[in-house]
Short mmCIF file of C-alpha atoms and ligand atoms in Angstrom, two decimals:
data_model
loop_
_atom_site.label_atom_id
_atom_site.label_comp_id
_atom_site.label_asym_id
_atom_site.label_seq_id
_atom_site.Cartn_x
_atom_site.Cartn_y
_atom_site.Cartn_z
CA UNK A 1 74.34 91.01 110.57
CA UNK A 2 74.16 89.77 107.36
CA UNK A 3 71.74 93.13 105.51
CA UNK A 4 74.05 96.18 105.54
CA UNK A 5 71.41 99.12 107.21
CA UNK A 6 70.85 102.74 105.77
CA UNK A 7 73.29 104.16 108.13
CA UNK A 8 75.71 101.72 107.35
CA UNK A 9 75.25 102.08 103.49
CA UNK A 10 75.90 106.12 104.15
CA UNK A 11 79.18 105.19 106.24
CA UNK A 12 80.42 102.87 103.14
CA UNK A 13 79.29 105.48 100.63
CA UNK A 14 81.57 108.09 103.08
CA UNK A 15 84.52 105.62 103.02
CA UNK A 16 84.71 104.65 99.39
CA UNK A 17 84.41 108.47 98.80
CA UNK A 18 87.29 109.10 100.77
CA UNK A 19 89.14 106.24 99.72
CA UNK A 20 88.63 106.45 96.21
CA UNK A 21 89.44 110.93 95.83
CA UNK A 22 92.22 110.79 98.41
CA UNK A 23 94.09 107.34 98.72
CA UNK A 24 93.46 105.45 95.66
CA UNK A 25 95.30 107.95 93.06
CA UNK A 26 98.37 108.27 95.26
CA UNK A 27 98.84 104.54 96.09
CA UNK A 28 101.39 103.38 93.96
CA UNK A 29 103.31 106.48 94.23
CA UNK A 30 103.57 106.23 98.13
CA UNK A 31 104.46 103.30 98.07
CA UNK A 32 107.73 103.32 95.09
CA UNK A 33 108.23 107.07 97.42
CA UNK A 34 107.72 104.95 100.43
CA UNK A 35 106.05 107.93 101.87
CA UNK A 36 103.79 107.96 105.20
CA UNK A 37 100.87 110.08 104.40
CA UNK A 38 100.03 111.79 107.74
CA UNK A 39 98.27 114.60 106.08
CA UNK A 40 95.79 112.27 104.58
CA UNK A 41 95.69 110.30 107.88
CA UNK A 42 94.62 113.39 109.56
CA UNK A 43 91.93 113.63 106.55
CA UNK A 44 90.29 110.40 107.78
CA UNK A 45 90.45 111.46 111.10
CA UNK A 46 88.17 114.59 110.61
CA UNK A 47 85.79 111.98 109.20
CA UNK A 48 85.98 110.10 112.65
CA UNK A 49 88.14 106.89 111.26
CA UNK A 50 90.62 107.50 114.10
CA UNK A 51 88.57 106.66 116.74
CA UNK A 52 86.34 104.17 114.93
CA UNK A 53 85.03 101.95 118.14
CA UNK A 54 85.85 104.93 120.75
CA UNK A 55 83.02 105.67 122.79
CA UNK A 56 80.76 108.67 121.22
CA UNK A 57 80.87 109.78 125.27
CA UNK A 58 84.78 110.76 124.98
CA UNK A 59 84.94 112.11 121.58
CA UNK A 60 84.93 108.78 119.33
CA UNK A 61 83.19 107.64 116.29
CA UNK A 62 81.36 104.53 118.53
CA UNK A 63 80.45 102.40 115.87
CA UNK A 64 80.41 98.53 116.00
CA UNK A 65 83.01 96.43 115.07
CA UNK A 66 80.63 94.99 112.29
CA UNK A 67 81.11 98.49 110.96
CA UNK A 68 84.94 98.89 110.95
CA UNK A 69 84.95 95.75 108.72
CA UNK A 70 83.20 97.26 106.08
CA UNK A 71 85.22 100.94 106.54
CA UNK A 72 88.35 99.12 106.20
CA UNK A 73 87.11 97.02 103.67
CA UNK A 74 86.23 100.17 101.51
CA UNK A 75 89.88 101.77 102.98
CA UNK A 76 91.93 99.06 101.50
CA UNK A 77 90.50 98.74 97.88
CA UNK A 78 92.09 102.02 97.45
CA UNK A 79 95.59 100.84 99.83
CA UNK A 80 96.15 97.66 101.73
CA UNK A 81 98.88 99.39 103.49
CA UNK A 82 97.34 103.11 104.43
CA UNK A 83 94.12 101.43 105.67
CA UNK A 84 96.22 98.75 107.92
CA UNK A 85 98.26 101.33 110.02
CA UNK A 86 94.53 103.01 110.35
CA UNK A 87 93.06 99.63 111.98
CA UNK A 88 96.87 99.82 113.98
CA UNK A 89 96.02 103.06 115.35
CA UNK A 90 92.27 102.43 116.32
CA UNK A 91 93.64 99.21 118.19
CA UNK A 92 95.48 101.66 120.73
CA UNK A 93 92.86 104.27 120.38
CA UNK A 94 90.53 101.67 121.42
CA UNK A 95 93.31 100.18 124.40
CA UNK A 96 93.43 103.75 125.57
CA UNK A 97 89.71 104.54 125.76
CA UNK A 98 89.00 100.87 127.24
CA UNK A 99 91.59 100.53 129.79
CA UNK A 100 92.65 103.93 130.50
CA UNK A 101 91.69 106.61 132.90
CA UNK A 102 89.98 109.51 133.06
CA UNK A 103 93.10 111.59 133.05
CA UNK A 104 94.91 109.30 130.37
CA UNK A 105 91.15 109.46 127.81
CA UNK A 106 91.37 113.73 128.09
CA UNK A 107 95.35 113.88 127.18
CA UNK A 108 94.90 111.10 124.49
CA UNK A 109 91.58 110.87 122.85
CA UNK A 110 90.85 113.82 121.55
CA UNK A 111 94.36 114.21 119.25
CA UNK A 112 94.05 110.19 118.27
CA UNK A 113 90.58 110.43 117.28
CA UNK A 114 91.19 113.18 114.95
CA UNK A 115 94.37 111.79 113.71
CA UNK A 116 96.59 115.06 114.55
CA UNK A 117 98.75 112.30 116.94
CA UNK A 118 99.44 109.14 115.36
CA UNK A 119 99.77 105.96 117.57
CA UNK A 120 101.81 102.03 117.88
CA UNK A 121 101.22 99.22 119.42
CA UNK A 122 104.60 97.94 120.86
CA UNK A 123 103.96 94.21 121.85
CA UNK A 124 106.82 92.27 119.49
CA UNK A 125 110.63 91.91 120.44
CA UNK A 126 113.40 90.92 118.50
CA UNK A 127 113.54 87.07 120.71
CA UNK A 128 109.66 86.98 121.50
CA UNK A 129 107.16 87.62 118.19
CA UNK A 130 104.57 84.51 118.70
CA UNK A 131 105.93 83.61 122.07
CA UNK A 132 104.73 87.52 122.76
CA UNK A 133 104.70 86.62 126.90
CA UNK A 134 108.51 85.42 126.64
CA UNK A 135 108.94 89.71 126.44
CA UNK A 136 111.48 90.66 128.29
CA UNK A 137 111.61 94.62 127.81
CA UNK A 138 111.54 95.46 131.62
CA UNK A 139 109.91 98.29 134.03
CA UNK A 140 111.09 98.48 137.11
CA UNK A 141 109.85 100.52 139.44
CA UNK A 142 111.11 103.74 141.42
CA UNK A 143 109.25 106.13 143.11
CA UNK A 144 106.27 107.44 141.43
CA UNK A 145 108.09 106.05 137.83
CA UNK A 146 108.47 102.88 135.97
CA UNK A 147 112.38 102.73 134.23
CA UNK A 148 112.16 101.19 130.83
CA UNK A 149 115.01 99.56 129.07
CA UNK A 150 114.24 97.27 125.86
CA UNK A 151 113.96 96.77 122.74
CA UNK A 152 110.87 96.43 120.73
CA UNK A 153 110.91 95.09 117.33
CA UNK A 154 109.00 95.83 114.02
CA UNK A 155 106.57 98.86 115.20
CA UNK A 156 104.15 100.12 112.81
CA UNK A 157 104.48 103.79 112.33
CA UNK A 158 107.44 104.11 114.86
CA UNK A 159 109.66 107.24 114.68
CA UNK A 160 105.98 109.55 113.18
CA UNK A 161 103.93 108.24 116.21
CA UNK A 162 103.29 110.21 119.27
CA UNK A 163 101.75 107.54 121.41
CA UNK A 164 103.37 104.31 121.94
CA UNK A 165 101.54 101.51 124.17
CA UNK A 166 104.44 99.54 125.60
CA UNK A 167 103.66 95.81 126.71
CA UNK A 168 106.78 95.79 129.42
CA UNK A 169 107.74 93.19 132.08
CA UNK A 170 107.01 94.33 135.66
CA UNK A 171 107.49 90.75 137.51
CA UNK A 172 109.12 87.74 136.11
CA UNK A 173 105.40 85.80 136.45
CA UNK A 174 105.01 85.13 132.50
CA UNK A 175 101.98 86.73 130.94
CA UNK A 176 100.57 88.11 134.17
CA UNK A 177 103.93 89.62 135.29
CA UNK A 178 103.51 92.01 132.12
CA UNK A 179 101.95 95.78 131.95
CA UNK A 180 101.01 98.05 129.57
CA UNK A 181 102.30 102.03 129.68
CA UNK A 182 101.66 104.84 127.46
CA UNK A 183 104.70 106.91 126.33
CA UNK A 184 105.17 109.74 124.78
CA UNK A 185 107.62 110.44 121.28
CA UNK A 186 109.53 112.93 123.14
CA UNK A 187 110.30 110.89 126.48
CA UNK A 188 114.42 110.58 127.09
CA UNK A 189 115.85 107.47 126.05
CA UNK A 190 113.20 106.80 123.53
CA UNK A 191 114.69 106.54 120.15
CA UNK A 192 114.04 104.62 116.98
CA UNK A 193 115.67 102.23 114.50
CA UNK A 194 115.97 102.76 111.08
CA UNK A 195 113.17 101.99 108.89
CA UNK A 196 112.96 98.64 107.70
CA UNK A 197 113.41 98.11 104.06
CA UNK A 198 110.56 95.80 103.43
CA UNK A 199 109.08 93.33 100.90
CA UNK A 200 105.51 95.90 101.08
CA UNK A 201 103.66 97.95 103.78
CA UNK A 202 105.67 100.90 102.03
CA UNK A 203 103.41 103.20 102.86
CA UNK A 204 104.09 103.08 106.49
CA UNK A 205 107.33 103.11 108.51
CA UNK A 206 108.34 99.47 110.50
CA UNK A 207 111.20 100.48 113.08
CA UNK A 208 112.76 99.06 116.30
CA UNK A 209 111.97 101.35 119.83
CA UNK A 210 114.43 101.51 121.84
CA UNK A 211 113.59 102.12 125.78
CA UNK A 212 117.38 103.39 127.10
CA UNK A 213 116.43 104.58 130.68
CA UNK A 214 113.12 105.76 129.82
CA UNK A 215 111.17 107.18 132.74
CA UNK A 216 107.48 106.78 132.57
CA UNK A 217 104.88 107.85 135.66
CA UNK A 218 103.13 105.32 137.27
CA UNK A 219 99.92 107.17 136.51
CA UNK A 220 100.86 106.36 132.57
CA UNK A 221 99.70 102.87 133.02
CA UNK A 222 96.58 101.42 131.50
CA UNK A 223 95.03 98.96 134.17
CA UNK A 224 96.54 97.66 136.83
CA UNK A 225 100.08 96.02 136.84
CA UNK A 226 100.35 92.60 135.49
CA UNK A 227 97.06 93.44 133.55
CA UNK A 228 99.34 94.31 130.29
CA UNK A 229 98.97 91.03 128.37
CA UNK A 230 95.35 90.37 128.50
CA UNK A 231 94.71 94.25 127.60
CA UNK A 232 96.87 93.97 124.17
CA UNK A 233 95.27 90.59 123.38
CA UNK A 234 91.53 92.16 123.84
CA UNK A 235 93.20 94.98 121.44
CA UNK A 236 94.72 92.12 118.58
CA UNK A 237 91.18 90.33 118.87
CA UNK A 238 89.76 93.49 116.88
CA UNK A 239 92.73 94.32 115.04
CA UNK A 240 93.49 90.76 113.78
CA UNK A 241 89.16 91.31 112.31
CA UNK A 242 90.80 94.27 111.32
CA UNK A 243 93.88 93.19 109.00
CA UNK A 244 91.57 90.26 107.94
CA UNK A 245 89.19 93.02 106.41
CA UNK A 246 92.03 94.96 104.88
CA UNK A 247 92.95 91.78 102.77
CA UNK A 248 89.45 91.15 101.78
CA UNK A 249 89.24 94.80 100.33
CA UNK A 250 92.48 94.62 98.94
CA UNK A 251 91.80 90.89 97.03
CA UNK A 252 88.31 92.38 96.39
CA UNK A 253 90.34 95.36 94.28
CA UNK A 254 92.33 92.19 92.85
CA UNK A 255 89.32 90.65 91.61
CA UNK A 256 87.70 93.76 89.88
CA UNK A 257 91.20 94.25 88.38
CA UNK A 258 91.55 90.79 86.99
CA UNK A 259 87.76 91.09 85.71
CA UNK A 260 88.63 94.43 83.54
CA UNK A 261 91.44 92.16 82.31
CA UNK A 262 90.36 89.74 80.92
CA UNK A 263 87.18 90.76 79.01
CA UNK A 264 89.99 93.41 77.74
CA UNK A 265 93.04 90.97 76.65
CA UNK A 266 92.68 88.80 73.70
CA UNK A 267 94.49 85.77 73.12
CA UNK A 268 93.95 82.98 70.60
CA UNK A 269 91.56 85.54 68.39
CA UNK A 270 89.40 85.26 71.72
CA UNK A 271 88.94 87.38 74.46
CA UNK A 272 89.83 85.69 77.77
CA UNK A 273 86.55 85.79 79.48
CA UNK A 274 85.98 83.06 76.55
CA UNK A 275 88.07 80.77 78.32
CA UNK A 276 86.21 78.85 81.00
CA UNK A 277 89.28 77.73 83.05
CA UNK A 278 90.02 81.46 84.09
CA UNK A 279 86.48 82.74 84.51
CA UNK A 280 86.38 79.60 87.31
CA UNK A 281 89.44 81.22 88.97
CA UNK A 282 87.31 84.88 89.31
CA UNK A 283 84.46 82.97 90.94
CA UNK A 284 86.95 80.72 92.84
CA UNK A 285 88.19 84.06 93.94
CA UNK A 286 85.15 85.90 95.01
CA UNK A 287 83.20 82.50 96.64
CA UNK A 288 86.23 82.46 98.77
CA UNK A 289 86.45 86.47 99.45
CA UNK A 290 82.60 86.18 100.29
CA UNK A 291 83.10 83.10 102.74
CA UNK A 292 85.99 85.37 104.45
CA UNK A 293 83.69 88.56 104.87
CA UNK A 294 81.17 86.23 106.44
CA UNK A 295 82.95 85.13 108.75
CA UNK A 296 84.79 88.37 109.79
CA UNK A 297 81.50 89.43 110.19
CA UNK A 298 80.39 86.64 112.72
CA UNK A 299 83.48 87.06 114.48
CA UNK A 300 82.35 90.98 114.64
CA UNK A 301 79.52 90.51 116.07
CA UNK A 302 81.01 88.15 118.27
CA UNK A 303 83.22 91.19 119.68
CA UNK A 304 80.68 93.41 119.96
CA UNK A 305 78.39 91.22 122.04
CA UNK A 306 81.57 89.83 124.12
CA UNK A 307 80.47 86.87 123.22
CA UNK A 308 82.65 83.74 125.15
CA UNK A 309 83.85 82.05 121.57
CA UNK A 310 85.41 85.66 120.65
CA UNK A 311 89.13 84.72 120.83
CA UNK A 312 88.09 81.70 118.56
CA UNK A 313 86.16 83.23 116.02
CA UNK A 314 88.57 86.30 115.65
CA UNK A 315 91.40 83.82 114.91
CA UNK A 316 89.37 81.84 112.63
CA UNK A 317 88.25 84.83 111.00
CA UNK A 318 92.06 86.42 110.36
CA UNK A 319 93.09 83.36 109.25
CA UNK A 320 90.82 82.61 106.44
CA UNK A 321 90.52 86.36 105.53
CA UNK A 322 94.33 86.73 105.15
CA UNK A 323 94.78 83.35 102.96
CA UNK A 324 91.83 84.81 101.05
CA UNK A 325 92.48 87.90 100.07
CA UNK A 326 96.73 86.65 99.30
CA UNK A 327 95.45 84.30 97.34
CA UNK A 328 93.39 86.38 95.22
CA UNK A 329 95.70 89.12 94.45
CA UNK A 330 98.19 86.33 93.78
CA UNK A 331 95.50 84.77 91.77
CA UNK A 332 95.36 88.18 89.76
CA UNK A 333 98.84 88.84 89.45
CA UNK A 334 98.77 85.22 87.42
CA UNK A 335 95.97 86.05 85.28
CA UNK A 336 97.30 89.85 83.93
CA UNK A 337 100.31 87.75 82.48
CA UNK A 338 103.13 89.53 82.46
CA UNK A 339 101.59 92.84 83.33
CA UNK A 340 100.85 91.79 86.29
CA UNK A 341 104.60 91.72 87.34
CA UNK A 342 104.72 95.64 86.76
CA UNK A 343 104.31 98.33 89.10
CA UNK A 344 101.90 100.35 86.80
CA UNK A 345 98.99 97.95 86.83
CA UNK A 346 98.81 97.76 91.17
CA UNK A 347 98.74 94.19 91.40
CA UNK A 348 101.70 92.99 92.60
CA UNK A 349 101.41 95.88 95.07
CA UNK A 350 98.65 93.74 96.58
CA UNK A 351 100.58 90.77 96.50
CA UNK A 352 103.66 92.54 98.53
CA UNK A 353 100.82 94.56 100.81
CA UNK A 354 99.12 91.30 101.75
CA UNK A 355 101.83 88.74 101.91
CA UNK A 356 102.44 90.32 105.98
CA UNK A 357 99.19 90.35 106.96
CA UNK A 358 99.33 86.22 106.74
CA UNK A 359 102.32 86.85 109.11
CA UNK A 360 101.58 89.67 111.44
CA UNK A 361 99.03 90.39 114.08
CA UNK A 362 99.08 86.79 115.32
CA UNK A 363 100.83 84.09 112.32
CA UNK A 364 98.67 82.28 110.87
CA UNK A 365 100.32 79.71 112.40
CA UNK A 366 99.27 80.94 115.74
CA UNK A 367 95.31 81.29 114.50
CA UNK A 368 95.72 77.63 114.15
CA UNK A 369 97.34 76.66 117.20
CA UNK A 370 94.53 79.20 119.08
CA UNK A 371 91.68 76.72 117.48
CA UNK A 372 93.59 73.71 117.61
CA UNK A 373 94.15 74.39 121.75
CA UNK A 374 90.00 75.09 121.92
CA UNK A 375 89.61 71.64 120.13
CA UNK A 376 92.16 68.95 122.18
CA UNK A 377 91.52 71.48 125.46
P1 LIG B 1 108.43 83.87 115.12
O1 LIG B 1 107.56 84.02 116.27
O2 LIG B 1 109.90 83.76 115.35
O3 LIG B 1 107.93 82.79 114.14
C1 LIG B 1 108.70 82.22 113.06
C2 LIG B 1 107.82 81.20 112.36
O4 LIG B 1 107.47 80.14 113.28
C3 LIG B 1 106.48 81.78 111.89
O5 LIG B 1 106.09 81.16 110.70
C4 LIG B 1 105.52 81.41 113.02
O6 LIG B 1 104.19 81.35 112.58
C5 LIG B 1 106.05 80.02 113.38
N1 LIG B 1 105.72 79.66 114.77
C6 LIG B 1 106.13 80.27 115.90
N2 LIG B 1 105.63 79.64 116.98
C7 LIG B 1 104.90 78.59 116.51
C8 LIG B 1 104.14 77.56 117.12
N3 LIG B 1 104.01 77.49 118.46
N4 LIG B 1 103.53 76.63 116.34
C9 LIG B 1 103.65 76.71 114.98
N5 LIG B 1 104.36 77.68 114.34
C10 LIG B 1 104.95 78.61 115.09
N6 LIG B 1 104.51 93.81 116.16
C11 LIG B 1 104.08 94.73 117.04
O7 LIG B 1 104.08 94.50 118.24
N7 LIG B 1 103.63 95.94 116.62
C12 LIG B 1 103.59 96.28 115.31
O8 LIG B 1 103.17 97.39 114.97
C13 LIG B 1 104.04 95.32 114.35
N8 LIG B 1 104.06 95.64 113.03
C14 LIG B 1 104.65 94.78 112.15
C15 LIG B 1 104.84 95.19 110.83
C16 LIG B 1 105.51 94.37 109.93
C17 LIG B 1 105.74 94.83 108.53
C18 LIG B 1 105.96 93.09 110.36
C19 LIG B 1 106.69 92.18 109.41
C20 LIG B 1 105.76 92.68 111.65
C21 LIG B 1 105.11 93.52 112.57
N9 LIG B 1 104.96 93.16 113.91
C22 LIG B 1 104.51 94.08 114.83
C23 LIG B 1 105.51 91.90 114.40
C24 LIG B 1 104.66 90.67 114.04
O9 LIG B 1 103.53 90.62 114.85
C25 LIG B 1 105.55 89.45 114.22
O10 LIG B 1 106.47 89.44 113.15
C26 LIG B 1 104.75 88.17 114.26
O11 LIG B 1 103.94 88.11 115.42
C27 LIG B 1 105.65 86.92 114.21
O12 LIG B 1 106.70 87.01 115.13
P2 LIG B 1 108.23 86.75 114.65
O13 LIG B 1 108.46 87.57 113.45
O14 LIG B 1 109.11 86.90 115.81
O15 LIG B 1 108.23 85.24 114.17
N1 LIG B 2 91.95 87.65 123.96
C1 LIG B 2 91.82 87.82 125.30
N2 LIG B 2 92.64 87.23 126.18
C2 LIG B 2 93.61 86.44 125.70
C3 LIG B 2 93.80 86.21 124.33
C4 LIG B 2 92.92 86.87 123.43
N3 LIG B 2 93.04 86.72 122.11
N4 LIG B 2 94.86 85.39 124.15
C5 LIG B 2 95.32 85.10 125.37
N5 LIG B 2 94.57 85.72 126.30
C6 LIG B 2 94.73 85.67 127.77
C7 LIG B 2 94.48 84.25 128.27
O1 LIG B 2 93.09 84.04 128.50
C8 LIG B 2 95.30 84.23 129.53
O2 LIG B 2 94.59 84.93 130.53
P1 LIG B 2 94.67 84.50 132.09
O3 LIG B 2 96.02 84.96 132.54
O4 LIG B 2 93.56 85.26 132.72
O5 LIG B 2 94.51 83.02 132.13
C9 LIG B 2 96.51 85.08 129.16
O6 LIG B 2 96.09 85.93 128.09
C10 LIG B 2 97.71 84.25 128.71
O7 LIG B 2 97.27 83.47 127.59
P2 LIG B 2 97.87 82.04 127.27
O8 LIG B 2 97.96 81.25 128.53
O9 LIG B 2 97.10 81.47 126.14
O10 LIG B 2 99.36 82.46 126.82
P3 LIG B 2 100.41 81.70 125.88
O11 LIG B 2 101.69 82.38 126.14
O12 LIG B 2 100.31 80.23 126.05
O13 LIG B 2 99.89 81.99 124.38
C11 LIG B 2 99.40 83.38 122.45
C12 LIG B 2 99.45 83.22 123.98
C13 LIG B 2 100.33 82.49 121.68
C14 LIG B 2 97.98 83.09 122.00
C15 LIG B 2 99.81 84.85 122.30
O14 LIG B 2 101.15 85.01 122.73
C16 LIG B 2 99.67 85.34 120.90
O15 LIG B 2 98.57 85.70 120.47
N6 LIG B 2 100.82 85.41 120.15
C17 LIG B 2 100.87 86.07 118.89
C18 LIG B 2 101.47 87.46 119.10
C19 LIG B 2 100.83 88.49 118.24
O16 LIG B 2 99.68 88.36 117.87
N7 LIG B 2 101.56 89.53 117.94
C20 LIG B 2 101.04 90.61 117.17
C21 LIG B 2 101.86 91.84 117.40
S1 LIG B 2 101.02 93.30 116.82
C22 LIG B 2 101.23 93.36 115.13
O17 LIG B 2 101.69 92.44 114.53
C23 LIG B 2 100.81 94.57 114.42
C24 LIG B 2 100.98 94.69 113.12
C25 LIG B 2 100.22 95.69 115.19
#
């Protein structure tokens, strides 16, 4: 767990490629354009990054989790943002594959592994975000059809999705009165907000769906009915390693660009690196990025061995990953002065990209209360 192995060395090698030609040069321009790169998203999928931890046996990249923390490491030095919708879509890649059936894998796979259909994950409503089994979008049942009418709120990559994995209400028995259903973009009754005007995550869309009448077959469900919650928490328990990876890469790019800076800037007839105070804030910065890694790592491996402490570690793991790597690019937005406050230099980019990530996929607030509920019982 803790050497990285030949084959892993050639994935990161791939990534950073990837990364560094295709998304890094564009960033800031996507995101002042706010533009939603789905040609370069269907570039990652021909190198298998939309179907990371799908099963080699229907069409997927099946690598570890261990892996997809260091590919979306490498993914979000170049963009916190394009490399977070990525870990989005692999979450319902990953739902589909896992919890769908024959029938479902061969209509879905093969387009979401290769990134030519795009996917959300539609858990969060506009009166139930943390409190995600107080839901109240409903499908009720007729014939061989559910009817869906809601309203889900804040859906990455709404309105240029395809595939939407709805967490609905089919009894009123809390959490285990809730499904999950795969629909379509083109259903009727399916329509989309506008999109959000946000503080970051430019770089991909954030809109309500709205379910007006939608019908859905029966045969579109993943599991059985009333399996819905525990199938999108299994999914957030790799995408919350997920987003915690994404910050590390992105306060990992905060670090290297705070380094540059100072043994560049001069002040007081010195350069900067002279000045002990702010060369303890760079290690302060990568001691706590390592710590972070480590432990998304643990948690990883954790997932991958379905280990019983999963749903603890994972939470653990977001949490310190997402302080960490805000912290750092906050960190390096403070040491570039005021040039750190301009667009040009990409840092407060960082700072806007991974503010969220400390609120979505499970608050931080919610990490805690997860391993403060494992400690009092
Ligand atoms: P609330 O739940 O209303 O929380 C408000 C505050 O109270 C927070 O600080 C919270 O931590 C705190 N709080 C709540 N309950 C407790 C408690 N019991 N103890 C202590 N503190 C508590 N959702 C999706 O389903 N799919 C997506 O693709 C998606 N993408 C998103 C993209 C963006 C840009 C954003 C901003 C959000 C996205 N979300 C998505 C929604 C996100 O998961 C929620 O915003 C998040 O879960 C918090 O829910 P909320 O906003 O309703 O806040
Ligand atoms: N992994 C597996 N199973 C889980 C789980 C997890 N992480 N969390 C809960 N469960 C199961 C739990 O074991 C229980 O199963 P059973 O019915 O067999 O007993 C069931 O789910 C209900 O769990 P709780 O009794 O703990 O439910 P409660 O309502 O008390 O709390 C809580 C659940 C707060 C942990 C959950 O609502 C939560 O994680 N909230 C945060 C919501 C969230 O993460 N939203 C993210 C939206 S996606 C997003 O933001 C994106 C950008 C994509």
């Amino acid at each position: 767990m803790f050497s990285i192995t030949d084959d892993q060395k050639a994935l990161v090698d791939a990534v950073r490629d990837f990364a560094e030609q295709r998304v890094a040069p564009h960033a800031l321009d996507w995101d002042a354009e706010k533009h939603f790169p789905v040609d370069v998203l269907a570039e990652a999928g021909e190198l298998g990054l939309g179907g990371i931890y799908v099963g080699e046996e229907h069409g997927g990249t099946g690598l570890e989790r261990t892996d997809a923390i260091l590919i979306f490491e490498e993914l979000a030095k170049a963009d916190p943002a394009f490399a977070a919708y990525i870990s989005i879509h692999n979450m319902v890649a990953w739902m589909i594959d896992s919890f769908g059936s024959d029938e479902q894998r061969a209509r879905w796979i093969p387009d979401l592994v290769g990134m030519a259909h795009l996917a959300s994950y539609c858990l969060t409503e506009p009166g139930a975000g943390s409190d995600a089994a107080a839901l109240k979008t409903r499908a009720v049942r007729d014939g061989d059809h559910y009817v869906l009418n809601g309203v889900k709120q804040f859906i990455s990559g709404a309105g240029a999705s395809d595939c939407y994995v709805v967490m609905c209400r089919t009894a009123d028995t809390g959490a285990r009165g809730i499904s999950a259903v795969v629909v379509h973009k083109d259903t009727p009754g399916l329509s989309f907000g506008p999109n959000e005007k946000k503080m970051g995550w430019h770089t991909q869309p954030t809109r309500q769906v709205i379910f007006e009448d939608v019908r859905v077959p029966v045969a579109d469900r993943l599991g059985e009915e009333g399996d819905g919650f525990r199938i999108a928490m299994k999914g957030l328990n790799g995408g919350r390693l997920n987003i915690g990876a994404c910050s590390i890469g992105g306060g990992l790019a905060a670090l290297d660009k705070a380094t540059r800076y100072l043994k560049e800037r001069s002040a007081f007839g010195e350069p900067l690196t002279t000045k002990q105070a702010l060369v303890f804030e760079l290690a302060d910065m990568s001691v706590k990025l390592e710590t972070a890694h480590t432990m998304l790592m643990r948690a990883a491996d954790a997932l991958d061995r379905n280990d019983p402490d999963t749903v603890r570690l994972c939470a653990m793991a977001k949490l310190v990953a997402t302080e960490s790597g805000y912290e750092a690019a906050d960190t390096a937005l403070q040491l570039h002065g005021g040039y750190g406050y301009l667009h040009e230099y990409g840092v407060e980019k960082l700072v806007r990209d991974l503010r969220v990530h400390r609120i979505l996929e499970g608050s931080n607030e919610i990490m805690r209360m997860i391993v403060g509920r494992g400690l009092i019982g």
